Short mmCIF file of C-alpha atoms in Angstrom, two decimals:
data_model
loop_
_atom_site.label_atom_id
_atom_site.label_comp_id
_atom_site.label_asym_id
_atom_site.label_seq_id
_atom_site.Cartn_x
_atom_site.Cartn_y
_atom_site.Cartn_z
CA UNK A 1 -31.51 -40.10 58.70
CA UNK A 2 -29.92 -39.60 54.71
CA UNK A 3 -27.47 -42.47 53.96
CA UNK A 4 -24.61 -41.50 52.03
CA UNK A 5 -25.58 -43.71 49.25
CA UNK A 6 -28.58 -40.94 49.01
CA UNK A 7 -26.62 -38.30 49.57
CA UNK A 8 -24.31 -39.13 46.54
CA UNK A 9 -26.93 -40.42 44.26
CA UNK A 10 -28.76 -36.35 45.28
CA UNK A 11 -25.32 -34.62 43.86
CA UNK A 12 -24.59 -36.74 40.85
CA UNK A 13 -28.01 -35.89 39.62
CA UNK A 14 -27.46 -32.05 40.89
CA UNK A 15 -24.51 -31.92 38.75
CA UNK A 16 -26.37 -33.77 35.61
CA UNK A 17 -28.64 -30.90 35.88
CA UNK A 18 -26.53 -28.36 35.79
CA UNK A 19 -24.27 -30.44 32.78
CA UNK A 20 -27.70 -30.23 30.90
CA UNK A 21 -28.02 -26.47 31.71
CA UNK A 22 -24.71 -25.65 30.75
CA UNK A 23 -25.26 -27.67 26.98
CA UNK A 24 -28.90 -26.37 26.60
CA UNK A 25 -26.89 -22.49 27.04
CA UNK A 26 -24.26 -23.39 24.47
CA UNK A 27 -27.06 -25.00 21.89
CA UNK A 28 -29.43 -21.38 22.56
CA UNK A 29 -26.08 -19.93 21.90
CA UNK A 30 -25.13 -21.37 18.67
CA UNK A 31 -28.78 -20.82 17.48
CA UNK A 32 -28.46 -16.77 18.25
CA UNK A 33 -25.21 -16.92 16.22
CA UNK A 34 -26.73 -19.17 13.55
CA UNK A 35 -29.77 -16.90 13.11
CA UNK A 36 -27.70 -13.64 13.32
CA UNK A 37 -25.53 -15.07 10.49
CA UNK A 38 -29.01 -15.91 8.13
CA UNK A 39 -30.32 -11.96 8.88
CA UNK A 40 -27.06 -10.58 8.13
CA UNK A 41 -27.11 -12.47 4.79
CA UNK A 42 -30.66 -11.23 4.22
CA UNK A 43 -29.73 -8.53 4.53
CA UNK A 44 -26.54 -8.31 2.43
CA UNK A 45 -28.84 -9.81 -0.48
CA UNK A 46 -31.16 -6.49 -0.06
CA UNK A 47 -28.72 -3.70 0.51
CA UNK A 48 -28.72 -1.00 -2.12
CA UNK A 49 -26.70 2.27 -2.22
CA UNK A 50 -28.88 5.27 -1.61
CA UNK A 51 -28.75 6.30 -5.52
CA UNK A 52 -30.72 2.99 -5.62
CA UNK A 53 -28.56 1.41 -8.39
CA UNK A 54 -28.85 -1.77 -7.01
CA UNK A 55 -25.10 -2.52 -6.10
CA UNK A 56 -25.30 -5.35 -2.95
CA UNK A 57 -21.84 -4.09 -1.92
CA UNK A 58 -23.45 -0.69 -0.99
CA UNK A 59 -26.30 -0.11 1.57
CA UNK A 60 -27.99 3.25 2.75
CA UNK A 61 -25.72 4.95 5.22
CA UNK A 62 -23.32 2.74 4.71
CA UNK A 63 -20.38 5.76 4.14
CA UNK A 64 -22.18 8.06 6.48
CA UNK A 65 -19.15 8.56 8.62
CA UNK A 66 -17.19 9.41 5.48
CA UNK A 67 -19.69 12.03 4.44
CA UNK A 68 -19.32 13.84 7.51
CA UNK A 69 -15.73 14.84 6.68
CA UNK A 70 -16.35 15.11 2.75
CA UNK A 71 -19.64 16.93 2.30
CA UNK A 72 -19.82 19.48 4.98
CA UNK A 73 -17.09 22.21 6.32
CA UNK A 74 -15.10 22.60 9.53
CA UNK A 75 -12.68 24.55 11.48
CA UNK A 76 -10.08 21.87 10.52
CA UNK A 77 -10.68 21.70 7.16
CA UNK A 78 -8.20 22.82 4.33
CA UNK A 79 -8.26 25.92 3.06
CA UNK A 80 -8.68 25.20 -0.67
CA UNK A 81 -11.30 22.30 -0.18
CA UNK A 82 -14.74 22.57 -1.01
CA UNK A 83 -17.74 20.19 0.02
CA UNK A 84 -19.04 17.57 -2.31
CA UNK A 85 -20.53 14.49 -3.12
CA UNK A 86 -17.69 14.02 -5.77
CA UNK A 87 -14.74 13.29 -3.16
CA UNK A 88 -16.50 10.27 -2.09
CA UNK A 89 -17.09 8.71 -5.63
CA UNK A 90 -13.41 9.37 -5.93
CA UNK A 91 -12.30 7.45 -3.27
CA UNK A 92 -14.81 4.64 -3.97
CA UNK A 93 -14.32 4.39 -7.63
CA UNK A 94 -11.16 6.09 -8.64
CA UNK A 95 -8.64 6.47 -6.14
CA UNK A 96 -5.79 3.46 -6.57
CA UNK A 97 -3.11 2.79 -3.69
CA UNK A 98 -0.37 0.51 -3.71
CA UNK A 99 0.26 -1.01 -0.24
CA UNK A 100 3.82 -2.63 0.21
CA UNK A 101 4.15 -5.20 2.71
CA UNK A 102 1.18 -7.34 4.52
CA UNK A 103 3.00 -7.74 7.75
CA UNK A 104 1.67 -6.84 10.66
CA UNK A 105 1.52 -2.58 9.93
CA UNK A 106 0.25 -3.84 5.97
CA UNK A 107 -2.81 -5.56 7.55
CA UNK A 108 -3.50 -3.18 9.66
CA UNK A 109 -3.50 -0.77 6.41
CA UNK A 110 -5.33 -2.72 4.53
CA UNK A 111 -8.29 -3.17 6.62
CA UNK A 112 -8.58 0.75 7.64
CA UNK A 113 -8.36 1.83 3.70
CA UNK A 114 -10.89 -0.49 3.12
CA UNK A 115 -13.18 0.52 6.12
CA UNK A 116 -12.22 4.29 4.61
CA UNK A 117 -14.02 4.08 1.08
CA UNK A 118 -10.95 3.03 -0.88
CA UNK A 119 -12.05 0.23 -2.88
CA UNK A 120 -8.87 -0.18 -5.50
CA UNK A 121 -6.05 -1.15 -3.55
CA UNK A 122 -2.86 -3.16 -4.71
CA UNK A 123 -0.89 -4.78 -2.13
CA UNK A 124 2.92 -6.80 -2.82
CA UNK A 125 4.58 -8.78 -0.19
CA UNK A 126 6.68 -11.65 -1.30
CA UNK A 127 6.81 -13.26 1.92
CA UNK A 128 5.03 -16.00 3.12
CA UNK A 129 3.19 -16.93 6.41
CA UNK A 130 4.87 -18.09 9.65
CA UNK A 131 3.17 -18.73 12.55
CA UNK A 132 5.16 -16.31 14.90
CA UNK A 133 3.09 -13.69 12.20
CA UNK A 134 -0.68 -15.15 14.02
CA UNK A 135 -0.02 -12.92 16.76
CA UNK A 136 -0.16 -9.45 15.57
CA UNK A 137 -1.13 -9.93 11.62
CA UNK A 138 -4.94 -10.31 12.12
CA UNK A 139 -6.11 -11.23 8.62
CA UNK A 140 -4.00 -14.98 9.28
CA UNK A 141 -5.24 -18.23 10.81
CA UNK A 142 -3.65 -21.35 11.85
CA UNK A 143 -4.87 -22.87 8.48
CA UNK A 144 -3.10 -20.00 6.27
CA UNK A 145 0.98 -20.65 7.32
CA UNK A 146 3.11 -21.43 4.72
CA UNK A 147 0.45 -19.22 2.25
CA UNK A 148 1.80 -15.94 0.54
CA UNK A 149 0.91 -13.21 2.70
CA UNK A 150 -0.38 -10.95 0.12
CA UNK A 151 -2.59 -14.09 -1.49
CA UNK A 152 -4.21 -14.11 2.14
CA UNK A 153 -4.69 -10.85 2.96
CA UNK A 154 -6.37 -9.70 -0.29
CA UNK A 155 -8.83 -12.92 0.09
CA UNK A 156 -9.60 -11.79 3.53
CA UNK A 157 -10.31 -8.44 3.36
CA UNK A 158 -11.96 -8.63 0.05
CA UNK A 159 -14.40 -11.51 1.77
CA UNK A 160 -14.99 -9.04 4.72
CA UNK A 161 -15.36 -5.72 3.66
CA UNK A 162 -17.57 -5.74 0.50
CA UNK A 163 -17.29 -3.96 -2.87
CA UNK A 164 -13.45 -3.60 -1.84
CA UNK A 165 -11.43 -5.12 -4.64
CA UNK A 166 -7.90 -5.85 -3.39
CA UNK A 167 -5.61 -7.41 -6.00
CA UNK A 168 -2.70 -9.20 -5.56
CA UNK A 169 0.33 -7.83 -7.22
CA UNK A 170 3.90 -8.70 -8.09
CA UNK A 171 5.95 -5.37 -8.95
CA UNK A 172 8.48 -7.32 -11.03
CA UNK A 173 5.84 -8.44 -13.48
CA UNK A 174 4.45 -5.33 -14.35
CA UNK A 175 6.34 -2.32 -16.59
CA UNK A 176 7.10 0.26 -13.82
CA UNK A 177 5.48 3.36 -15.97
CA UNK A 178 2.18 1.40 -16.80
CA UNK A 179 1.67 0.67 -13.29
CA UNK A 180 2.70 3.12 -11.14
CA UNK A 181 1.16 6.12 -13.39
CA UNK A 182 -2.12 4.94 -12.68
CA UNK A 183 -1.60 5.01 -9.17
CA UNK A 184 -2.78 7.81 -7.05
CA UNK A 185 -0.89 7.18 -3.79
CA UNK A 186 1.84 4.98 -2.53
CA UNK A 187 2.31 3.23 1.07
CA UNK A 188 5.79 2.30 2.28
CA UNK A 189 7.41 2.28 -1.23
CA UNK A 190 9.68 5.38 -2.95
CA UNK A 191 9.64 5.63 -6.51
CA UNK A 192 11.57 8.48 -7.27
CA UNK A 193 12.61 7.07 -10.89
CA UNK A 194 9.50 8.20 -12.34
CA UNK A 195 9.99 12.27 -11.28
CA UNK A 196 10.23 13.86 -14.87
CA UNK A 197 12.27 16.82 -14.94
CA UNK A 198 12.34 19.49 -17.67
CA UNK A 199 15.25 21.27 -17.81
CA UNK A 200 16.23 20.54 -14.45
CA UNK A 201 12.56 21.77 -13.70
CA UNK A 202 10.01 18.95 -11.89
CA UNK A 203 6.88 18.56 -13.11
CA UNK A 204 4.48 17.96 -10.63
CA UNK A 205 2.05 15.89 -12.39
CA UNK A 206 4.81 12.88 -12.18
CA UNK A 207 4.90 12.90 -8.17
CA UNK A 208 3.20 10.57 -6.46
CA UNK A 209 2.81 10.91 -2.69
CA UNK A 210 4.50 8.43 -0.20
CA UNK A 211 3.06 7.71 3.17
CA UNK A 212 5.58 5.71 4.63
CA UNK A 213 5.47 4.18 8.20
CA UNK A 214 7.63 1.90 10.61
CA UNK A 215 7.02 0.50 14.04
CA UNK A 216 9.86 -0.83 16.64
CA UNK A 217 8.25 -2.28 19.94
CA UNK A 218 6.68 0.31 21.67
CA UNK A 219 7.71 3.39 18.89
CA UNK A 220 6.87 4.33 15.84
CA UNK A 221 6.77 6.76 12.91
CA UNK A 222 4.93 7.91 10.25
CA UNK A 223 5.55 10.56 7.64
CA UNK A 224 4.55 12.46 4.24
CA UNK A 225 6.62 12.57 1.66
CA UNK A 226 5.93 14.37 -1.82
CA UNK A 227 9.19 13.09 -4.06
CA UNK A 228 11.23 15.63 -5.23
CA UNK A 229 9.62 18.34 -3.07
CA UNK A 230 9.89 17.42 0.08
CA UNK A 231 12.22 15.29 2.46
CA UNK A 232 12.53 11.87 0.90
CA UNK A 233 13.98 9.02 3.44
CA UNK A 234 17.58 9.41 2.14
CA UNK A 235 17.60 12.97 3.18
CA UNK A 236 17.18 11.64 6.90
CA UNK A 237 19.24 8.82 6.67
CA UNK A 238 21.44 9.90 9.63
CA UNK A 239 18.66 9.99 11.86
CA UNK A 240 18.49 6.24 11.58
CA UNK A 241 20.61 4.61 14.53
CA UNK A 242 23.02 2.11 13.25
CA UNK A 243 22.70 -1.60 13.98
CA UNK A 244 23.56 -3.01 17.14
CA UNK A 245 26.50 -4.84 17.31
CA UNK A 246 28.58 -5.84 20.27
CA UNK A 247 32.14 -5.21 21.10
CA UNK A 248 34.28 -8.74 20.14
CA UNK A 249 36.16 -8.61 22.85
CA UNK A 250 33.35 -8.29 25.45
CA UNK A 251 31.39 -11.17 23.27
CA UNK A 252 34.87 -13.47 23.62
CA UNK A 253 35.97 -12.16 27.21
CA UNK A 254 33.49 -10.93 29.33
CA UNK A 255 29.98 -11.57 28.34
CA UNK A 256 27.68 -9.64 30.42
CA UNK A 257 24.23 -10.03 28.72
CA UNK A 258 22.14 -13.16 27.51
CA UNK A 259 22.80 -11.98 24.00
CA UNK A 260 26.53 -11.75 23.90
CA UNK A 261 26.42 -15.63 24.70
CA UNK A 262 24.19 -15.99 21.37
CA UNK A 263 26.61 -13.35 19.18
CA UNK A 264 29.24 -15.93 20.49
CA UNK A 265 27.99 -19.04 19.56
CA UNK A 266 27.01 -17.36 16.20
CA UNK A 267 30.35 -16.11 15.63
CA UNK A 268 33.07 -17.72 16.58
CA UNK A 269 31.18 -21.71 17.64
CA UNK A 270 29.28 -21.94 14.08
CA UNK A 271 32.73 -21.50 11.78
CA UNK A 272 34.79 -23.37 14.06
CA UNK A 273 32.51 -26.32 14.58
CA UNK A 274 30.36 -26.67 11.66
CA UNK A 275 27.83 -28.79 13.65
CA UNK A 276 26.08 -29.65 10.06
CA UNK A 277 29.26 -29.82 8.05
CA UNK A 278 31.62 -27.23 5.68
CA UNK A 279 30.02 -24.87 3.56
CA UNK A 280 26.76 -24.32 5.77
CA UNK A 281 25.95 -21.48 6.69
CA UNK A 282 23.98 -20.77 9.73
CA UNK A 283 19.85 -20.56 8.65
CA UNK A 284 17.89 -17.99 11.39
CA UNK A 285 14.43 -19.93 9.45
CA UNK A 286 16.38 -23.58 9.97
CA UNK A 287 15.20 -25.10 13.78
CA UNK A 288 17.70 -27.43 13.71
CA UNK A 289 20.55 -24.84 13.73
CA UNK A 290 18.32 -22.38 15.76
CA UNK A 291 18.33 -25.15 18.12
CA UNK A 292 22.25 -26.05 18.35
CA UNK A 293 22.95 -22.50 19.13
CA UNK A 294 20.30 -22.47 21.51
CA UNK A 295 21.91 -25.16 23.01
CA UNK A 296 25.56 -24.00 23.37
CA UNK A 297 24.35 -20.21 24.04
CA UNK A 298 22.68 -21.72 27.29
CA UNK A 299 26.07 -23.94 28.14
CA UNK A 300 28.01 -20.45 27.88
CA UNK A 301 25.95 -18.84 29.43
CA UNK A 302 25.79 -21.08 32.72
CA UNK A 303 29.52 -20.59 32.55
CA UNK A 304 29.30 -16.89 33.38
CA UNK A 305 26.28 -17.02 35.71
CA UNK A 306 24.44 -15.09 32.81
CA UNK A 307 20.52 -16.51 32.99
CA UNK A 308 17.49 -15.70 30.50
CA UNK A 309 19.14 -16.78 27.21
CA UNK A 310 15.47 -18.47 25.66
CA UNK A 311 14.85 -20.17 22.07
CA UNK A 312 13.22 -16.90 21.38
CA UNK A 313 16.08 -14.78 22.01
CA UNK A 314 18.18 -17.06 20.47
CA UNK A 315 16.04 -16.71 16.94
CA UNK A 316 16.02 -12.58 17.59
CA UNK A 317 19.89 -12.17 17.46
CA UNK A 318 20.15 -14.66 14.65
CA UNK A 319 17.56 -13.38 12.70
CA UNK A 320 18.24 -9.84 13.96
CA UNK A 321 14.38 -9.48 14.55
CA UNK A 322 12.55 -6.22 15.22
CA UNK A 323 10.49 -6.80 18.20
CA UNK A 324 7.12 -6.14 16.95
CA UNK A 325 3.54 -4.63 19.24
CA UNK A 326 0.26 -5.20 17.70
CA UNK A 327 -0.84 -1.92 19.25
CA UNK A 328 1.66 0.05 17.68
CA UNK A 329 0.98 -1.52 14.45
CA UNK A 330 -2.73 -0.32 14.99
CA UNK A 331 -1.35 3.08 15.94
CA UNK A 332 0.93 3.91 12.89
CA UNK A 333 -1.14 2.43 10.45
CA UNK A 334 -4.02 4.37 11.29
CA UNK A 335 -1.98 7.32 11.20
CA UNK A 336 -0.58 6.80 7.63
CA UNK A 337 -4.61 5.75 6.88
CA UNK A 338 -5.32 9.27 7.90
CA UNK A 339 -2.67 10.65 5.91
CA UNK A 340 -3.42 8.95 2.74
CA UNK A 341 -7.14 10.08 2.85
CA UNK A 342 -6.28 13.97 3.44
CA UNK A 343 -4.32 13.77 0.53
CA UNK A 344 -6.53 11.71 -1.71
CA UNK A 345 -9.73 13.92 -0.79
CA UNK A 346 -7.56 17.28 0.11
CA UNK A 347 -10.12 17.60 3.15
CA UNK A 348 -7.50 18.85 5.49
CA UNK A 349 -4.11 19.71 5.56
CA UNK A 350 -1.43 16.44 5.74
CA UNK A 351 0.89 15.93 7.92
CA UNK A 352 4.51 18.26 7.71
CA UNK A 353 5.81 15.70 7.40
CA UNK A 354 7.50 13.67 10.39
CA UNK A 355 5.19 11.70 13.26
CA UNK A 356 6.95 10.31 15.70
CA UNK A 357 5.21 7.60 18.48
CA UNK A 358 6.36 6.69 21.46
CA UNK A 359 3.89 4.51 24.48
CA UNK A 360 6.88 3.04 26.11
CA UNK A 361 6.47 5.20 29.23
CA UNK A 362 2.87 7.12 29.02
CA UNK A 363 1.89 8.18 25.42
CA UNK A 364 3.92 10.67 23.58
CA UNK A 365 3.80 11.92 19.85
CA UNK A 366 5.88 14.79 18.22
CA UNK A 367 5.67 16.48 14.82
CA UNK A 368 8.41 18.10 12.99
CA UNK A 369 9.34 18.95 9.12
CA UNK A 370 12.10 17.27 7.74
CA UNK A 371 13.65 19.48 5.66
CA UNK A 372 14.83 18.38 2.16
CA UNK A 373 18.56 18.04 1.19
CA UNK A 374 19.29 19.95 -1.35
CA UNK A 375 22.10 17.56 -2.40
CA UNK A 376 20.53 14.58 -2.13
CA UNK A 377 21.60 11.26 -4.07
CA UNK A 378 18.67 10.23 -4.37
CA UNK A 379 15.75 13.07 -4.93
CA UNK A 380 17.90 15.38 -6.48
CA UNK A 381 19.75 16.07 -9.78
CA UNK A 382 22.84 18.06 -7.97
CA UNK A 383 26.36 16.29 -7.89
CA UNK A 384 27.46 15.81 -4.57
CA UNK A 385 31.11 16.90 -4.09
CA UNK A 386 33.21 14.01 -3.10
CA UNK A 387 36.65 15.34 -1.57
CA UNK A 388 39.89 13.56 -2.23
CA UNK A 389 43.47 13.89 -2.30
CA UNK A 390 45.09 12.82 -5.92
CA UNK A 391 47.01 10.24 -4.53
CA UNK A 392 43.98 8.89 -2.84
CA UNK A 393 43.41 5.15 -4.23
CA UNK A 394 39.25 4.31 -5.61
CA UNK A 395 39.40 1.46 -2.46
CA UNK A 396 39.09 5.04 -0.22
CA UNK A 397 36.33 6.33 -2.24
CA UNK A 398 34.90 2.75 -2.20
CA UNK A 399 34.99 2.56 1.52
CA UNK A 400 33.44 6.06 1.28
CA UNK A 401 30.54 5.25 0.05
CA UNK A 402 29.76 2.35 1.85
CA UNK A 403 30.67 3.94 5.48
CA UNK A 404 29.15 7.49 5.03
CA UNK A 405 26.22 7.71 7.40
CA UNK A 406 24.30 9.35 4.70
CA UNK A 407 24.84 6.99 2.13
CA UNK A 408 25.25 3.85 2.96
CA UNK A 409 25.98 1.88 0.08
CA UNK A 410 25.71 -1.67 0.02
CA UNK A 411 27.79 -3.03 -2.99
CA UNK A 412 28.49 0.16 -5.54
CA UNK A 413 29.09 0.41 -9.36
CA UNK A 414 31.41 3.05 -10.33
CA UNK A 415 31.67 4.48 -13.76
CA UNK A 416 32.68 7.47 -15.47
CA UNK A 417 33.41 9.08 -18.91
CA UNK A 418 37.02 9.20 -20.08
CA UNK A 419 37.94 10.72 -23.37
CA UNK A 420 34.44 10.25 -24.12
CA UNK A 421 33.76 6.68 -23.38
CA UNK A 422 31.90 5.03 -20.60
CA UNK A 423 34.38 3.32 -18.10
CA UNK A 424 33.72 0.82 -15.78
CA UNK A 425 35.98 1.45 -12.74
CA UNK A 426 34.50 -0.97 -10.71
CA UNK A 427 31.68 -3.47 -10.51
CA UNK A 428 31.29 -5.69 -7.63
CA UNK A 429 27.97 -7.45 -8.77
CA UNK A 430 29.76 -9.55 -11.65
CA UNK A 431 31.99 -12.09 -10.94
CA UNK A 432 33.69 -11.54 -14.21
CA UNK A 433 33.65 -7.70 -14.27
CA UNK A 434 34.86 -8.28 -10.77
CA UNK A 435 37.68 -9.63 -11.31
CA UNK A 436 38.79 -7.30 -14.35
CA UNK A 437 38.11 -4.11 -12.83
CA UNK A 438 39.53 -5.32 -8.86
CA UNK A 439 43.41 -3.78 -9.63
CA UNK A 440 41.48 -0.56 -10.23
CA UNK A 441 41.17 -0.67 -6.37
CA UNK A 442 44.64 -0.10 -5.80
CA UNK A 443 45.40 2.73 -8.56
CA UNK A 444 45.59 6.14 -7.64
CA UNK A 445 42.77 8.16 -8.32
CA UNK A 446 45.67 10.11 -11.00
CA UNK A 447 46.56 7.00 -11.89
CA UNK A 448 42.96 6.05 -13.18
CA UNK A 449 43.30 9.14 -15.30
CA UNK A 450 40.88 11.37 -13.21
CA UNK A 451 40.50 14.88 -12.96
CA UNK A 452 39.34 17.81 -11.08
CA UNK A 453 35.77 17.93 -11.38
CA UNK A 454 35.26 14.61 -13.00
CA UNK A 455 31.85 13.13 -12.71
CA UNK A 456 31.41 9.64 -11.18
CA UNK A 457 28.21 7.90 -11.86
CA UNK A 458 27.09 4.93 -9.08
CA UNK A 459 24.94 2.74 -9.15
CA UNK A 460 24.09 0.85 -5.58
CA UNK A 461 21.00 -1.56 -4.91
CA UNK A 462 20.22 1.32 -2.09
CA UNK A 463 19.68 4.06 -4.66
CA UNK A 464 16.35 3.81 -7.13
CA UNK A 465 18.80 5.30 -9.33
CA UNK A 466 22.27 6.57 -10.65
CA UNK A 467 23.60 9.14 -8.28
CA UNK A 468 26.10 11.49 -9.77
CA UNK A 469 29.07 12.99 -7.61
CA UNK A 470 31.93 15.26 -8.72
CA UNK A 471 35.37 14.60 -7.76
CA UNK A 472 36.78 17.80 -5.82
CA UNK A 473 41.08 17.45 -5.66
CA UNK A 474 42.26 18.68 -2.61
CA UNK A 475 46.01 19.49 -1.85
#
């Protein structure tokens, strides 16, 4: 017969066993990883590029599946591109991109232009690191929030991927001309102030292709744009949908969703109780106040039976966040890395010029041309008519402007040329010009002392640059 003393004694030394097993597998572990790392620095220390020129950020084969698209033809291929070992030097010694934005489609696009042969990259984000951002925006850790993003992701990529020489840029440093000529293609940024036009004629060395991109949840979009030739994003403004907002009566009356309770509380509970005292307005990046409406979105929200109002969807109405994916982030930024190295290499033919991604129900993606406006206010040099009565007042051409669907105007400038001096007719963005040029508002546009055909010049933080209209009388 076994006592039970026995019996226990047997399966606290069955379980030491199998303790020591399960450290002795962790310890062979660690040594695999431990002598992987020491061969892949060996390694590193011995790689040459296949000229043999010595360079350890260069091995043999290392651009192999580059080659395949730049040194041999294909049914795909463009029609004007011939194959040669010169495409590749380009890209790895030549070629310069600006990246704007490290978020979660920037390091995406940073790590598949470096994986692509682009070694010169510039990338400009003024934000810094949260930790919400550790879930999609790879190139973070723990140890990096609170860092600039840009600082981080140039240190990371530049540590991985070797020979790639990511710098860390801040536009407003740097003349416009003396950086932005030397740049062959630009990602997520417009700069259609440096087109030069001759006689109303572009020339096409000053364009600079765009490959812009934006995700939303599940969708996306990418798309080519070649300033001044083809559709910049102003031309398909109206496509944008306008922001949500919700009715204020159904917000006050009848709230039906978990987010009406939050518009509430952020409307009409913030002013009237100024729960951290006058003057304070309420901070989406603040916890405290995040919290408090938290708090008072879930106690009006009991009141109408309305459940699933969470801290999270508190922040996303405040903050009016853009849900983001990480796979759609992978998706679009590979596209617009695709893009950028047909055009840089002219190995096949870029996209014309509108992607559109959708995975929300199956996988669906849809190309289409954008076509360019020929009026536009901000890639071309035509006027665009603005229509008035004489007896309109400038507060209707103000409004105008800021409620046209394709312009859009945040805070506009308007001047014009009167017997011929330059006349401010209104300014918005200095307090003192302001207040001089605010009785202009209510003047007719006859009384101002404009004409038929009079040219307004305005200037808007949404424009990259004047945008001329001409003032069509109407009876």
């Amino acid at each position: 017969m076994v006592h039970k003393y026995d019996t226990d004694c047997a399966l606290l030394l069955k379980k030491k066993k199998k303790k020591k097993k399960k450290k002795n597998f962790f310890f062979l572990l660690s040594l695999f990883r431990e002598k992987k790392r020491r061969r892949i620095e060996e390694l590193n220390e011995n790689m040459v590029v296949d000229g043999g020129n010595g360079d350890r950020s260069d091995w043999q084969g290392r651009w192999d599946h580059v080659k395949k698209f730049l040194e041999r033809a294909g049914p795909f291929t463009h029609p004007d591109f011939e194959p040669s070992t010169e495409s590749l030097q380009f890209l790895l010694d030549t070629c310069k991109i600006l990246v704007i934005g490290a978020g979660g489609l920037g390091c995406e696009l940073l790590k598949d232009l470096a994986l692509s042969g682009f070694r010169h990259i510039h990338v400009v984000d003024m934000d810094t690191i949260d930790i919400s951002n550790l879930n999609r925006q790879f190139l973070f850790r723990p140890k990096d929030v609170g860092r600039p993003k840009a600082e981080v992701a140039a240190d990371f990529v530049n540590d991985r991927v070797l020979g790639c020489n990511v710098h860390l840029n801040k536009v407003f440093l740097f003349c416009e001309k003396c950086l932005y000529s030397s740049l062959c293609i630009l990602i997520c940024l417009t700069q259609l102030s440096l087109l030069i036009y001759e006689d109303g004629v572009l020339d096409p060395s000053s364009i600079i292709p765009l490959i812009d991109g934006g995700t939303e949840g599940f969708k996306g979009n990418a798309r080519v744009i070649l300033p001044g030739m083809t559709a910049c994003i102003d031309c398909t403004l109206e496509l944008y949908p306008p922001q949500i907002n919700f009715p204020m009566c159904t917000i006050a009356s009848m709230p039906r969703l978990p987010e009406h309770c939050v518009e509430y509380v952020r409307m009409l509970l913030w002013p009237k109780e100024k729960p951290f005292g006058d003057g304070v307005a309420l901070d989406g990046d603040d916890p405290k106040h995040i919290q408090w409406v938290y708090q008072k979105s879930l106690d009006r929200a009991a009141e109408f039976s309305i459940t699933e109002v969470t801290y999270r969807l508190t922040q996303g109405v405040v903050k009016r966040i853009i849900p983001a994916v990480a796979s759609t982030n992978a998706v679009i930024a590979a596209a617009c890395a695709t893009e950028v190295f047909k055009i840089a290499t002219s190995a096949y033919v870029p996209l014309n010029n509108y992607l559109v991604f959708n995975d929300v129900d199956g996988l669906y993606t849809y190309t289409f041309e954008a076509e360019r406006k020929e009026n536009c206010s901000a890639c071309s040099q035509v006027p665009q008519d603005l229509q008035f009565l004489p007896s309109a007042k400038l507060q209707e051409v103000l409004d105008y402007l800021t409620e046209n669907a394709s312009l859009q105007m945040k805070s506009p400038a308007i001047t014009t040329t009167l017997d011929g001096k330059n006349k401010t007719l209104y300014l918005q963005t200095v307090a003192s010009i302001e207040e001089r040029t605010r009785p202009n508002l209510s003047k007719t546009l006859k009384e101002l002392g404009l004409v038929d055909g009079q040219e307004l010049a305005v200037a808007d933080v949404t424009t990259p640059q004047t945008v001329l209209f001409k003032l069509n009388f109407i009876s």
